[in-house]
Coordinates of C-alpha atoms in Angstrom, one line a residue:
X1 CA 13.2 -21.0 51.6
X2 CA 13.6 -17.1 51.8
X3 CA 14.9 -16.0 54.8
X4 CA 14.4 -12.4 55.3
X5 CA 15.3 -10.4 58.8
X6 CA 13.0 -11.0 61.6
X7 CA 12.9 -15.0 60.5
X8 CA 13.9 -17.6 62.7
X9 CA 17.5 -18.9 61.6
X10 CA 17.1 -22.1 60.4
X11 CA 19.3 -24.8 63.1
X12 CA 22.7 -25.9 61.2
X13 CA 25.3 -28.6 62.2
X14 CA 27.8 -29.1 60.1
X15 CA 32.0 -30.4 59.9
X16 CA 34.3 -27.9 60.4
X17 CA 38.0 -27.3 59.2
X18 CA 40.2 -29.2 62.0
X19 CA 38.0 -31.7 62.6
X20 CA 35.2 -30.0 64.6
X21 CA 31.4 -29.2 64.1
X22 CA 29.8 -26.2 64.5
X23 CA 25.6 -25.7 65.2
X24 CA 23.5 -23.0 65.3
X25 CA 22.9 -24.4 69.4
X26 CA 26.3 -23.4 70.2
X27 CA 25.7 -20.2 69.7
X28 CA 22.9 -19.4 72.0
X29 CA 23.5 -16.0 73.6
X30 CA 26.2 -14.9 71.0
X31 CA 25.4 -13.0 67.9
X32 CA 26.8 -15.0 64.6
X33 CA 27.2 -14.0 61.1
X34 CA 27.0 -17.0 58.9
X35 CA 28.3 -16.3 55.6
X36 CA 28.1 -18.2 52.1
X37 CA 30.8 -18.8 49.7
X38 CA 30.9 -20.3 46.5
X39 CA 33.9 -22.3 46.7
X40 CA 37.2 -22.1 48.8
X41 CA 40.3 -21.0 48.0
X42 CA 38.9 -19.5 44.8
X43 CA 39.8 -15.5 44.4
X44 CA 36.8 -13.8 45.8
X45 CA 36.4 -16.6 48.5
X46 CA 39.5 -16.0 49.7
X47 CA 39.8 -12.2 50.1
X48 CA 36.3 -12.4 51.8
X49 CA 37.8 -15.2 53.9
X50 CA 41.3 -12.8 54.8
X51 CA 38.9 -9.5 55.3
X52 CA 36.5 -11.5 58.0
X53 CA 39.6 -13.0 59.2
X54 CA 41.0 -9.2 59.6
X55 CA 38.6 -7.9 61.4
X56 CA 37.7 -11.6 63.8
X57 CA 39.4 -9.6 67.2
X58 CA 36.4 -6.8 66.6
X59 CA 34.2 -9.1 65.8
X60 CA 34.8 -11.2 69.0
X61 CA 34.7 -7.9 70.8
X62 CA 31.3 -7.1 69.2
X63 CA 30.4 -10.7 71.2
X64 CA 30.1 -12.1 67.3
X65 CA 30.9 -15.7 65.6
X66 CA 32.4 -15.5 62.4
X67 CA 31.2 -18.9 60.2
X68 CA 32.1 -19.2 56.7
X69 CA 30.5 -22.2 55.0
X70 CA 30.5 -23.8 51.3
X71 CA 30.0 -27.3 49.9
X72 CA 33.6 -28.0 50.0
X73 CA 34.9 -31.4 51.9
X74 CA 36.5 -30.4 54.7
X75 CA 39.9 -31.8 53.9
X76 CA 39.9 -28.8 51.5
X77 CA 38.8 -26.3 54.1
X78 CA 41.7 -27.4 56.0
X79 CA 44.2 -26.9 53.4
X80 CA 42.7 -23.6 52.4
X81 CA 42.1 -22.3 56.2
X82 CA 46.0 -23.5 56.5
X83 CA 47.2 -21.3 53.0
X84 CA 45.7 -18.4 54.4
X85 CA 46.1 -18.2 58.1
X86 CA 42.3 -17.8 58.1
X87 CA 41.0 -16.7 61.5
X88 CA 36.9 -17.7 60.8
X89 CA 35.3 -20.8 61.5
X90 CA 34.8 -22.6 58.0
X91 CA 32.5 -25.4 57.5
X92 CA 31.2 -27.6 55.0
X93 CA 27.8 -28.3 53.8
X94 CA 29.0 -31.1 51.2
X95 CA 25.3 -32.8 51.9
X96 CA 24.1 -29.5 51.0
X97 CA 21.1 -29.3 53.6
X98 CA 21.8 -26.3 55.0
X99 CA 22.8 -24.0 52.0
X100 CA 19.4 -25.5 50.8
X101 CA 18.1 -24.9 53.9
X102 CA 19.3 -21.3 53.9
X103 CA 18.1 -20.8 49.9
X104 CA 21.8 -19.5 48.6
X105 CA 21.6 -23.0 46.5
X106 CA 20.5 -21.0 43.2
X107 CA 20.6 -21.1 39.8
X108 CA 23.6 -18.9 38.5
X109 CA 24.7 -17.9 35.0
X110 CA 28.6 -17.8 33.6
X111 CA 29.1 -17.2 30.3
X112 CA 25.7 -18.0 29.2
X113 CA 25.7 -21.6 31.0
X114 CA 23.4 -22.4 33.7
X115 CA 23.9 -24.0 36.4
X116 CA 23.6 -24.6 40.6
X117 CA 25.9 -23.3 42.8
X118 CA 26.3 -21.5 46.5
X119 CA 24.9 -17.6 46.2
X120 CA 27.6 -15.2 48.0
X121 CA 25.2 -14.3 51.5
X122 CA 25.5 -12.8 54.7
X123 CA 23.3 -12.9 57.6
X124 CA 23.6 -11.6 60.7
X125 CA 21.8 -13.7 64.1
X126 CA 21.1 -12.6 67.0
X127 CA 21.8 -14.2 70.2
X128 CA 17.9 -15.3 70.3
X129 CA 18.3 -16.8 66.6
X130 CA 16.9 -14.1 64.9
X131 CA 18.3 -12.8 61.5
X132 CA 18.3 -9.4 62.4
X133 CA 20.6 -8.5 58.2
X134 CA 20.5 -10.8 55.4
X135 CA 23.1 -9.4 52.5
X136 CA 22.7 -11.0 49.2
X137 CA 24.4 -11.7 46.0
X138 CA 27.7 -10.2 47.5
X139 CA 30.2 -7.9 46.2
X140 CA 33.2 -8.6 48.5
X141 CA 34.9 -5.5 48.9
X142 CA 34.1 -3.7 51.8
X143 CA 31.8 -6.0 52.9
X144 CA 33.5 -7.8 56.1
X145 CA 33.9 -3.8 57.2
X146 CA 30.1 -3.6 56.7
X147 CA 28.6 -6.4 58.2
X148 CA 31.3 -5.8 61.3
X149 CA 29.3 -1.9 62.1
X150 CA 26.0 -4.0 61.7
X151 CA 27.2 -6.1 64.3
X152 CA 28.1 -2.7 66.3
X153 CA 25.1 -1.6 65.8
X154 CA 22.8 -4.7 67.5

């Protein structure tokens, strides 16, 4: 599925690091930005995890969730939220139904092999459960900075 701004945001529930869940539901009201990483406590994973987690007082000030989710158990979400001091939510999607759900499950190329993995994405929810920003295929510097003045700007 392609979810573009102005769609409806798909409903999540998923495990989260220290035993919890997280769904879209909880949220009503609140704006969220649910982002997509490839793996946890890999090197771009976790500088965008420490730059959200930087900036998670202005984003709670904004009246924004921060959720970080990958297809990691969440045994290893808790030792990597632990390593880092990470301030974000993180859950898993080891089932895989919502990154599917979501369409960052794609096709991606390393060294000339194929194969499936999470697409680095950001979108941005309004408090009706709208996406109101979708950021795709990542670059990771700068990018918690950005999507915090989006969340400004709502």
């Amino acid at each position: 599925m392609d979810i573009t701004e102005g769609s409806k945001a798909p409903a999540f529930d998923m495990a989260t690091a220290g035993d919890g869940r997280v769904s879209l539901d909880d949220f009503k009201g609140r704006t969220v930005v649910l982002y997509f990483y490839p793996k946890a406590d890999t090197p771009g994973c976790t500088v965008e995890g420490q730059d959200f987690s930087a900036l998670i007082a202005d984003f709670d000030k904004a009246g924004a969730s921060v959720i970080g989710v990958s297809r990691d158990p969440v045994k290893k979400l808790d030792r990597f939220k632990a390593k880092y001091d990470l301030k974000v939510v993180l859950a898993s999607d080891e089932p895989g139904d919502v990154t599917d759900a979501w369409g960052v499950w794609v096709l991606k190329k390393l060294y000339g092999r194929e194969y499936m993995g999470v697409e680095r994405a950001t979108f941005l929810i309004d408090g009706a459960g709208v996406v109101r920003r979708v950021w795709r295929k990542v670059a990771v510097k700068g990018h918690a900075a950005e999507v915090l003045a989006a969340v400004q700007s709502l």
